[in-house]
GROMACS .gro file of C-alpha atoms in nm:
model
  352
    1UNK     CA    1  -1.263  -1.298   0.276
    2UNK     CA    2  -1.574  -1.452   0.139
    3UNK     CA    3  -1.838  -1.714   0.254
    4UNK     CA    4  -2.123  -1.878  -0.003
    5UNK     CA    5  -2.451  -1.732  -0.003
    6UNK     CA    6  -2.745  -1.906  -0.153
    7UNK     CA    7  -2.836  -1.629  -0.395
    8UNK     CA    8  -2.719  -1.605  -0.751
    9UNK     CA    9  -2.472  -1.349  -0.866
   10UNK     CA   10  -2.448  -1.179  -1.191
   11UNK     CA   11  -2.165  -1.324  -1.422
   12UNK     CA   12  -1.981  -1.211  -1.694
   13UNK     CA   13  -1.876  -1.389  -2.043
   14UNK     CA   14  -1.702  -1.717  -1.970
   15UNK     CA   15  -1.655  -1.702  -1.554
   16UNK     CA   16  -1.483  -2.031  -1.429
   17UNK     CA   17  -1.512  -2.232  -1.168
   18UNK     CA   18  -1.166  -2.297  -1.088
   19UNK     CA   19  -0.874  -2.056  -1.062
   20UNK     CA   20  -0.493  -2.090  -1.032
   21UNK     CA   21  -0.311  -1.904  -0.722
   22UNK     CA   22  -0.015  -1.888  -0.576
   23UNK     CA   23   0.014  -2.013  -0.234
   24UNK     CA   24   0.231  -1.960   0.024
   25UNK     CA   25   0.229  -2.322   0.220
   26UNK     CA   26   0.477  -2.201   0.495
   27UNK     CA   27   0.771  -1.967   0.578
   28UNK     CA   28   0.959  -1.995   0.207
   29UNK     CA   29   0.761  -2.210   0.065
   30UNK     CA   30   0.515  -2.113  -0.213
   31UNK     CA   31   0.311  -2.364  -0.465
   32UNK     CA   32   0.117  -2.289  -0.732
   33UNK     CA   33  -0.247  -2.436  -0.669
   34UNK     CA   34  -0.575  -2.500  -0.862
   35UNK     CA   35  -0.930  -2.342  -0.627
   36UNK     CA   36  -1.240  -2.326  -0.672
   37UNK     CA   37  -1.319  -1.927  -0.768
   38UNK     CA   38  -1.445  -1.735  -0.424
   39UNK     CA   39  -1.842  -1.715  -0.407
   40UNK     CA   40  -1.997  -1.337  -0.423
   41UNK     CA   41  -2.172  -1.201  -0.133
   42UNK     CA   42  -2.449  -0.955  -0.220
   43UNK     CA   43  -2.272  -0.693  -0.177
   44UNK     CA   44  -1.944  -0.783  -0.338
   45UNK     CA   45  -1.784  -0.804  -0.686
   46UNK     CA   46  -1.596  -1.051  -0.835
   47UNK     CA   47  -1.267  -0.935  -0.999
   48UNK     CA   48  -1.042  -1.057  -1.285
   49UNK     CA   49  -0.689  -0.992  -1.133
   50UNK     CA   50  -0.525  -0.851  -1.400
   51UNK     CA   51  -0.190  -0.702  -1.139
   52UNK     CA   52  -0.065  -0.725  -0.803
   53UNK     CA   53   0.228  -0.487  -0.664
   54UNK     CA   54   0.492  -0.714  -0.469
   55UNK     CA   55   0.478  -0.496  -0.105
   56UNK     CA   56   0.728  -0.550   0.173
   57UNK     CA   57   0.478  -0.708   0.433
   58UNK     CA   58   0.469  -0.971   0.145
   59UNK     CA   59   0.829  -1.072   0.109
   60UNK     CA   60   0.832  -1.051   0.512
   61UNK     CA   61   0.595  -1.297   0.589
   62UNK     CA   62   0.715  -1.506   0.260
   63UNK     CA   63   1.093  -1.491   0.460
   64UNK     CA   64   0.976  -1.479   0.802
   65UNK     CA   65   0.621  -1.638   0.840
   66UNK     CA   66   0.461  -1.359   1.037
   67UNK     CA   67   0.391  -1.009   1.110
   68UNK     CA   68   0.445  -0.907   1.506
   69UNK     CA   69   0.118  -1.079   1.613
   70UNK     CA   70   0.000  -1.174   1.263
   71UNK     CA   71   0.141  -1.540   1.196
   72UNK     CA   72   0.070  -1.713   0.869
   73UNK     CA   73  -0.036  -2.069   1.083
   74UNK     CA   74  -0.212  -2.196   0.733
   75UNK     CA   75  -0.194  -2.141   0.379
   76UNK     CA   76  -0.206  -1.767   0.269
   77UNK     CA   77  -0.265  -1.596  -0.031
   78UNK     CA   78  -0.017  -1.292  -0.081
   79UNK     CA   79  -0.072  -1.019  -0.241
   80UNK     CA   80  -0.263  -0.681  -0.172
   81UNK     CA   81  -0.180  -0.399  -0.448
   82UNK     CA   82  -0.459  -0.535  -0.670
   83UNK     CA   83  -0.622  -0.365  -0.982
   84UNK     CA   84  -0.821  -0.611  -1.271
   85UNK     CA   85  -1.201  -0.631  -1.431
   86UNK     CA   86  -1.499  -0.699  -1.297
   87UNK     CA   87  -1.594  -1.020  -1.405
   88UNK     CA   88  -1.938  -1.085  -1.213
   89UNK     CA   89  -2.162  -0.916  -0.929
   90UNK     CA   90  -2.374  -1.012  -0.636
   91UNK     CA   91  -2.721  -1.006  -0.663
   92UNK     CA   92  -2.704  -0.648  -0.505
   93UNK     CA   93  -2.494  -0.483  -0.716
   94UNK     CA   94  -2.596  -0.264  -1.018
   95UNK     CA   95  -2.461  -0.565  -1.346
   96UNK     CA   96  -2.333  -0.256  -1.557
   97UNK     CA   97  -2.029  -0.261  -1.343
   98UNK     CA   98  -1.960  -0.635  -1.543
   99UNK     CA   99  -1.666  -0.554  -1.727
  100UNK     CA  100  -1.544  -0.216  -1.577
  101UNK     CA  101  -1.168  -0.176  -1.535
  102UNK     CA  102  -1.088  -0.148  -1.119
  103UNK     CA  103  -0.845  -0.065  -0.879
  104UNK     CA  104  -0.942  -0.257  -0.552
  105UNK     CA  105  -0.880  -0.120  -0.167
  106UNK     CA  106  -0.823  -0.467  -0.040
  107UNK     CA  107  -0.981  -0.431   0.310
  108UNK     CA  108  -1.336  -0.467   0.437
  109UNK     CA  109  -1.424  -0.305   0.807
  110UNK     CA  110  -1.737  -0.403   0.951
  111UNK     CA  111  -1.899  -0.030   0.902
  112UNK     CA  112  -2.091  -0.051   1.252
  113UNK     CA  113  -1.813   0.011   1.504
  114UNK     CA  114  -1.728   0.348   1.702
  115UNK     CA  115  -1.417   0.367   1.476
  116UNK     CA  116  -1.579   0.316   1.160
  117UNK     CA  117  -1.849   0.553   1.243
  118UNK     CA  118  -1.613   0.849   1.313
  119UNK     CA  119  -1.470   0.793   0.980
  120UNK     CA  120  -1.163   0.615   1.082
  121UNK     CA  121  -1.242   0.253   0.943
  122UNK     CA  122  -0.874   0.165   0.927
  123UNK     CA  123  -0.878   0.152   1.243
  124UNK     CA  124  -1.140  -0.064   1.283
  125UNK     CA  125  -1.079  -0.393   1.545
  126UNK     CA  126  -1.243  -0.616   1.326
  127UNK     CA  127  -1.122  -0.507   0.971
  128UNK     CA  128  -1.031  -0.751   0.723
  129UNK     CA  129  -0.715  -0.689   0.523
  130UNK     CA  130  -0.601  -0.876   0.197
  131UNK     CA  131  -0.318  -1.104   0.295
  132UNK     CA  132  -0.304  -1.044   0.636
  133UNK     CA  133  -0.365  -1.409   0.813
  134UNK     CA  134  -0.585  -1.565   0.773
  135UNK     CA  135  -0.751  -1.321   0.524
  136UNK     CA  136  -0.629  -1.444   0.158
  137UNK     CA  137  -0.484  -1.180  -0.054
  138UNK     CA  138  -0.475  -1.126  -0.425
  139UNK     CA  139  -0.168  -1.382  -0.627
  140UNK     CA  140  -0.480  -1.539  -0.736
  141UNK     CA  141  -0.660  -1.542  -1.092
  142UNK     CA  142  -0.994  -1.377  -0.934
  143UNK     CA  143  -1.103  -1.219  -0.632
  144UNK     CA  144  -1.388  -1.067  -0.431
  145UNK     CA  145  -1.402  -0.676  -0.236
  146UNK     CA  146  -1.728  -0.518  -0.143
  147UNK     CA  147  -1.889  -0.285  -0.429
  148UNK     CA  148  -1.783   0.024  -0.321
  149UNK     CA  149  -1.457  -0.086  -0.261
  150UNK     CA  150  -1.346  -0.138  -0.627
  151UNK     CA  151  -1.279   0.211  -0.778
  152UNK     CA  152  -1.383   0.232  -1.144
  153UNK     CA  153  -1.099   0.378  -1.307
  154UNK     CA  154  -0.991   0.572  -1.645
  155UNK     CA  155  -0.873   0.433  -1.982
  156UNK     CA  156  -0.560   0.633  -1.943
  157UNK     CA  157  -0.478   0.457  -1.611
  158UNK     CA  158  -0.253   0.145  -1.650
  159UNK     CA  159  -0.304  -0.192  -1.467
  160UNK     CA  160   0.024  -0.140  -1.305
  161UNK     CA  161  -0.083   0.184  -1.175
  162UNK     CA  162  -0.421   0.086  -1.060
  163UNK     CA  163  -0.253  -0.146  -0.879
  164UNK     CA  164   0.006   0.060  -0.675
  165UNK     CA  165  -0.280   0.296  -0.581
  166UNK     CA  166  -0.239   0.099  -0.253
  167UNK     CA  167   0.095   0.225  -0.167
  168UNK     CA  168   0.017   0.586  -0.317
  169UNK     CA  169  -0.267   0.577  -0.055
  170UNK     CA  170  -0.026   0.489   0.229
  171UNK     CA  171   0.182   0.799   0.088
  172UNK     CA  172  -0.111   1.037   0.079
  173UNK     CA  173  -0.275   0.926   0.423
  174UNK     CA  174   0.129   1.025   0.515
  175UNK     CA  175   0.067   1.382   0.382
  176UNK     CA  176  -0.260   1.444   0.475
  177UNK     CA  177  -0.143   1.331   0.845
  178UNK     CA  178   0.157   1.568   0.848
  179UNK     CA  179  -0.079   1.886   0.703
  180UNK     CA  180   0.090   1.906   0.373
  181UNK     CA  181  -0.016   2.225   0.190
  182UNK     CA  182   0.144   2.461  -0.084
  183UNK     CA  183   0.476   2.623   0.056
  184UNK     CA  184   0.517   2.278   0.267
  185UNK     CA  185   0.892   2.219   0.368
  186UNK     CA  186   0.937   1.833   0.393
  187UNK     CA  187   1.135   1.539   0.445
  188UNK     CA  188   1.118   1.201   0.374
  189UNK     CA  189   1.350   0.932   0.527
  190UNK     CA  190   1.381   0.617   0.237
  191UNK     CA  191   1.395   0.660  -0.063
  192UNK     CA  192   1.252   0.329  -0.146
  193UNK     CA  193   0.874   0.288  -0.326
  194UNK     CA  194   0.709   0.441  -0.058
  195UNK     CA  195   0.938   0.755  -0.026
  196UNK     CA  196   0.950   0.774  -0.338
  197UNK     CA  197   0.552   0.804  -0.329
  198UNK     CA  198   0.518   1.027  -0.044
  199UNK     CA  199   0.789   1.246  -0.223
  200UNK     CA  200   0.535   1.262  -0.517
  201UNK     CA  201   0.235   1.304  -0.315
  202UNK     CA  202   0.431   1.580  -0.109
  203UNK     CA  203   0.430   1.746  -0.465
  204UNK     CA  204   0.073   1.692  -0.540
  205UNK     CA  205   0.007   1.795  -0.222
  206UNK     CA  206   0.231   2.145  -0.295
  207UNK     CA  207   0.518   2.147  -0.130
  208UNK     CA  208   0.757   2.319  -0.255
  209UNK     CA  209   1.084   2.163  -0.117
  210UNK     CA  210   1.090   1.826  -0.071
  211UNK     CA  211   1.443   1.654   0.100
  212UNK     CA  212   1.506   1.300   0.111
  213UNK     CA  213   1.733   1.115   0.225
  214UNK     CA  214   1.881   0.753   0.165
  215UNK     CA  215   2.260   0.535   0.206
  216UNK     CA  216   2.243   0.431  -0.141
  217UNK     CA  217   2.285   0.683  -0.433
  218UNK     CA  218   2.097   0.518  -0.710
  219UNK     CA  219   1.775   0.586  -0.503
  220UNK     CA  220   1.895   0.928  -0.448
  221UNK     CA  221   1.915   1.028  -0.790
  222UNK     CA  222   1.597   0.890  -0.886
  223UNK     CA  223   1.450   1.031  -0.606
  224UNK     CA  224   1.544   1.365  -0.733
  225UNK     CA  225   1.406   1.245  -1.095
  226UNK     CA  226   1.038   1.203  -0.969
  227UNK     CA  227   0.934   1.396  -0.670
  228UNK     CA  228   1.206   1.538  -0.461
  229UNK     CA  229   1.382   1.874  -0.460
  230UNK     CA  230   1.676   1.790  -0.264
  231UNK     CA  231   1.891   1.429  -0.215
  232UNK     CA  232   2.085   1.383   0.127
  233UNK     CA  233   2.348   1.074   0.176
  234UNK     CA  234   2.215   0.932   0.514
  235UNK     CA  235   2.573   0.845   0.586
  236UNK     CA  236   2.747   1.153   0.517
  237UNK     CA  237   2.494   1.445   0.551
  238UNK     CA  238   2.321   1.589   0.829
  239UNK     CA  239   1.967   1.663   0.816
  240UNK     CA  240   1.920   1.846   1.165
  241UNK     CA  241   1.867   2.186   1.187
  242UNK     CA  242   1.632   2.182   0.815
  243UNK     CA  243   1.354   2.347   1.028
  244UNK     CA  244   1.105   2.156   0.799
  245UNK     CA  245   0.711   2.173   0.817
  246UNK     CA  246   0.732   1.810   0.858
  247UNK     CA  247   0.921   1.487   0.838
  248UNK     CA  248   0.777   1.137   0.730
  249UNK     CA  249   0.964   0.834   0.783
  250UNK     CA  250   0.947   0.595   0.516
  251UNK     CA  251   1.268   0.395   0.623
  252UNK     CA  252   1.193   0.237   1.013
  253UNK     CA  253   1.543   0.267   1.122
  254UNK     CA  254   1.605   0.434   1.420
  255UNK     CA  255   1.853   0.678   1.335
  256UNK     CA  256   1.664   0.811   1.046
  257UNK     CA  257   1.373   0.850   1.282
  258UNK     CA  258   1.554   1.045   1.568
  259UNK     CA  259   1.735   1.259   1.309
  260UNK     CA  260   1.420   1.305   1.125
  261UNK     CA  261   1.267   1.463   1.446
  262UNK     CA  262   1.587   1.683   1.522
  263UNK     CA  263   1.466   1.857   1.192
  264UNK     CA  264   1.086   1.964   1.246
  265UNK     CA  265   1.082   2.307   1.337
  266UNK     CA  266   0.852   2.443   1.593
  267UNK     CA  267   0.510   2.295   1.578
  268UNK     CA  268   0.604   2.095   1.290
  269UNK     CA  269   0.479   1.743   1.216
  270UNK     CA  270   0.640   1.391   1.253
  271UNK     CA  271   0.472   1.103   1.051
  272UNK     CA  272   0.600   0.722   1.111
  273UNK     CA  273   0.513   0.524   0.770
  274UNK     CA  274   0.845   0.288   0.810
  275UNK     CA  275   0.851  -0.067   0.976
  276UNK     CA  276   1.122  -0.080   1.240
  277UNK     CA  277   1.205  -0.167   1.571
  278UNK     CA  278   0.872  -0.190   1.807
  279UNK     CA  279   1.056   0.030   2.040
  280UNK     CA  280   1.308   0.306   1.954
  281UNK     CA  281   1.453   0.599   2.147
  282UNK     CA  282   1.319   0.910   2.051
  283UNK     CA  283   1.465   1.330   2.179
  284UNK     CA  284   1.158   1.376   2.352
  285UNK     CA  285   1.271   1.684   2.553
  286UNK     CA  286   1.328   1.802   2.177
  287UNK     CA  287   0.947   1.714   2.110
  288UNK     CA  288   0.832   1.879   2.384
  289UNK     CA  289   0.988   2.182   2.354
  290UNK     CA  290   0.900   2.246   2.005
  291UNK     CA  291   0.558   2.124   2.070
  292UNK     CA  292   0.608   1.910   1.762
  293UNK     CA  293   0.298   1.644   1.679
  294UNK     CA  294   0.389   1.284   1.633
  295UNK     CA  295   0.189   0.979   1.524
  296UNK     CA  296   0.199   0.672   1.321
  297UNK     CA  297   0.039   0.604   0.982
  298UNK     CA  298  -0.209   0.253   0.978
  299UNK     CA  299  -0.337   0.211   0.583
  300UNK     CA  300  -0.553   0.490   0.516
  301UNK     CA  301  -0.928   0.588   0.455
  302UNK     CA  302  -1.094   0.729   0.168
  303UNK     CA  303  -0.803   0.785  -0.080
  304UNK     CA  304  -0.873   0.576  -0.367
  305UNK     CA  305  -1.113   0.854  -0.529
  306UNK     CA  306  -0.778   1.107  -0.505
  307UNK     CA  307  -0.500   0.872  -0.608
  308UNK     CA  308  -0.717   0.835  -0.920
  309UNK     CA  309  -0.808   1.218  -0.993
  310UNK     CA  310  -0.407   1.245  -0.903
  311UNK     CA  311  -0.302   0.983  -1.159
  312UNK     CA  312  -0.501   1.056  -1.406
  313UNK     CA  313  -0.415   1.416  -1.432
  314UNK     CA  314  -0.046   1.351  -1.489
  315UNK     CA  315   0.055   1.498  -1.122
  316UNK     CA  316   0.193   1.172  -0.972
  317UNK     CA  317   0.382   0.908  -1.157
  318UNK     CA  318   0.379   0.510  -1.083
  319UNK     CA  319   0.450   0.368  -1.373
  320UNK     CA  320   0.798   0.444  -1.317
  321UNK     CA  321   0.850   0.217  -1.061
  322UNK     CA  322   0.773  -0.085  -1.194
  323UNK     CA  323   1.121  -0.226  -1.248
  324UNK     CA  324   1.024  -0.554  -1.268
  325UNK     CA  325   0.720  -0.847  -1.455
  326UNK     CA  326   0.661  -1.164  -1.319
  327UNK     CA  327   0.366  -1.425  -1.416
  328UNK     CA  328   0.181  -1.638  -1.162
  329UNK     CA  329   0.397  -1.907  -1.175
  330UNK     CA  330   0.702  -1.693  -1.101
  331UNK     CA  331   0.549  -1.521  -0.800
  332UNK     CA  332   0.783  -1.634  -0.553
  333UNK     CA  333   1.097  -1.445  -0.808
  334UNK     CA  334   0.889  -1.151  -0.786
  335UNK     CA  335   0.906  -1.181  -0.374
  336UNK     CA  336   1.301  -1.221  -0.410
  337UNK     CA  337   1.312  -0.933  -0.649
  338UNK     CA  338   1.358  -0.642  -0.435
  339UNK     CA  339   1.660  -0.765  -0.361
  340UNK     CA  340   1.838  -0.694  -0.656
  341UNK     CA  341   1.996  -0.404  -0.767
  342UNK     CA  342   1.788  -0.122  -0.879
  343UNK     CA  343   1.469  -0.308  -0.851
  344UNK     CA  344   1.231  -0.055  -0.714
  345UNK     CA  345   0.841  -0.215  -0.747
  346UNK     CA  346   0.759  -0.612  -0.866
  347UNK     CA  347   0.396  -0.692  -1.037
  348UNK     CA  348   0.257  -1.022  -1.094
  349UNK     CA  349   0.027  -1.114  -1.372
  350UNK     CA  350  -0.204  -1.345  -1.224
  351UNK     CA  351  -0.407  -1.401  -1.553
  352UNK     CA  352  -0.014  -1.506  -1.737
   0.00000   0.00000   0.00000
């Protein structure tokens, strides 16, 4: 995400000039590796990694080597949920941010294009995204992100938190997309991490009643434990007919999606966060006549400053899913992890 540039940075205390990360060489194969630490650009900061959130695009291209068009062809770095310390700064950036405790939006648009101008720099053609070939993500012991893109944050704010401010910025981009405001009616398809999030952001947000649904009952009732008012067994209870403000889809299966839809009311909102099937059948005579407004969710822009204000006031909750700690070297257990039981959110420890 980096190239050298010929002027000198600011460092911290004790910067090195080598750094361990964890590689992955090929479709299930990751190796620990020594590199040489990533050069600053003016503009950029070098970060301490201190932890990195294990995200499903991860463990997909760990199992499956790619990402519809995006195919890892070359060694990748994994890892995008980042938070750590700033450890050094380019020669434009203000040195009192050396040592200041970050969380890091791991993407860099080019700032210049008609998307990025409107405000909308996720969408931006040419945007750079941590561990999204054949831009190198964040299982390493340092890193680099643009100034502005490193969010100081709060002493009460864990690492761990810091770190999932990525996926609590996928979950608030959700709500903001689907209009949530106090009163809302809502529901939320998965009630993995990220429906778990939106569930919680669907409260900061202030709804009121919050359903979510999910097959396995575990997730249900700690669904109901941190963000939502109401659990529904995907297998055995029916959601149509809810008449809810909006629905967001945080599971991609096709089922959930269509019965999802079945219960917007008129005018309501429909919000795709899940990764499914590229195509799926959808009731659109149902859409149509309820005028109901549909779209996807890509990232997000310009959420970091809320997700902070948010955790730091006590209204939304990460910690809680952490479920599991893994150290560099283990990386690769922490990309098998969701697969256990009750496993909810992995971190790695780059620096351990």
């Amino acid at each position: 995400m980096t190239t050298p540039t010929a002027q000198s940075p600011t460092l911290g205390a004790q910067v090195p000039a080598t750094m361990r990360a964890s590689i992955l060489k090929r479709q299930g194969d990751m190796v620990l590796e020594t590199l040489s630490v990533p050069q600053l650009e003016p503009d950029q900061v070098l970060v301490q990694v201190a932890a990195v959130g294990v995200c499903g695009s991860d463990v997909h291209y760990y199992e499956h080597g790619r990402i519809g068009d995006y195919v890892v062809d070359h060694p990748l770095i994994l890892g995008h949920e980042l938070s750590g310390r700033i450890a050094a700064v380019g020669s434009a950036v203000d040195p009192a941010r050396i040592g200041k405790r970050v969380a890091v939006e791991p993407q860099r648009p080019c700032r210049i294009c008609k998307q990025c101008k409107a405000g909308r720099y996720n969408l931006c053609p040419e945007i750079e995204f941590y561990a999204t070939p054949p831009i190198d993500g964040a299982f390493a012991e340092y890193v680099t992100i643009q100034s502005d893109f490193a969010y100081d944050i709060p002493d009460s704010v864990s690492d761990e938190a810091a770190a999932l401010i990525e996926p609590l910025s996928v979950g608030l981009w959700a709500c903001e997309r689907a209009a949530i405001r106090p009163g809302s009616r809502v529901l939320i398809a998965g009630a993995g991490p990220i429906g778990i999030i939106a569930a919680q952001a669907a409260r900061a947000f202030g709804a009121t009643e919050i359903y979510i649904t999910d097959i396995a009952e575990d997730r249900l009732t700690f669904a109901l434990e941190n963000g939502a008012t109401h659990a529904l067994n995907a297998r055995t209870d029916s959601v149509e007919g809810l008449d809810v403000d909006a629905f967001i889809d945080a599971s991609g299966a096709a089922q959930a999606v269509r019965s999802g839809i079945r219960a917007v009311g008129p005018a309501g909102r429909v919000i795709l966060v899940g990764l499914g099937a590229d195509d799926v059948e959808l009731p659109v005579s149902f859409i149509q006549n309820r005028e109901i407004w549909l779209s996807g969710v890509f990232r997000y822009t310009n959420t970091w400053p809320l997700a902070i204000q948010l955790i730091a006031e006590g209204k939304v909750d990460l910690d809680i899913l952490v479920t599991g700690k893994f150290t560099l070297a283990q990386s690769e257990d922490a990309l098998k992890a969701g697969k256990q039981p009750g496993q909810l959110k992995a971190v790695v420890y780059p620096g351990r």
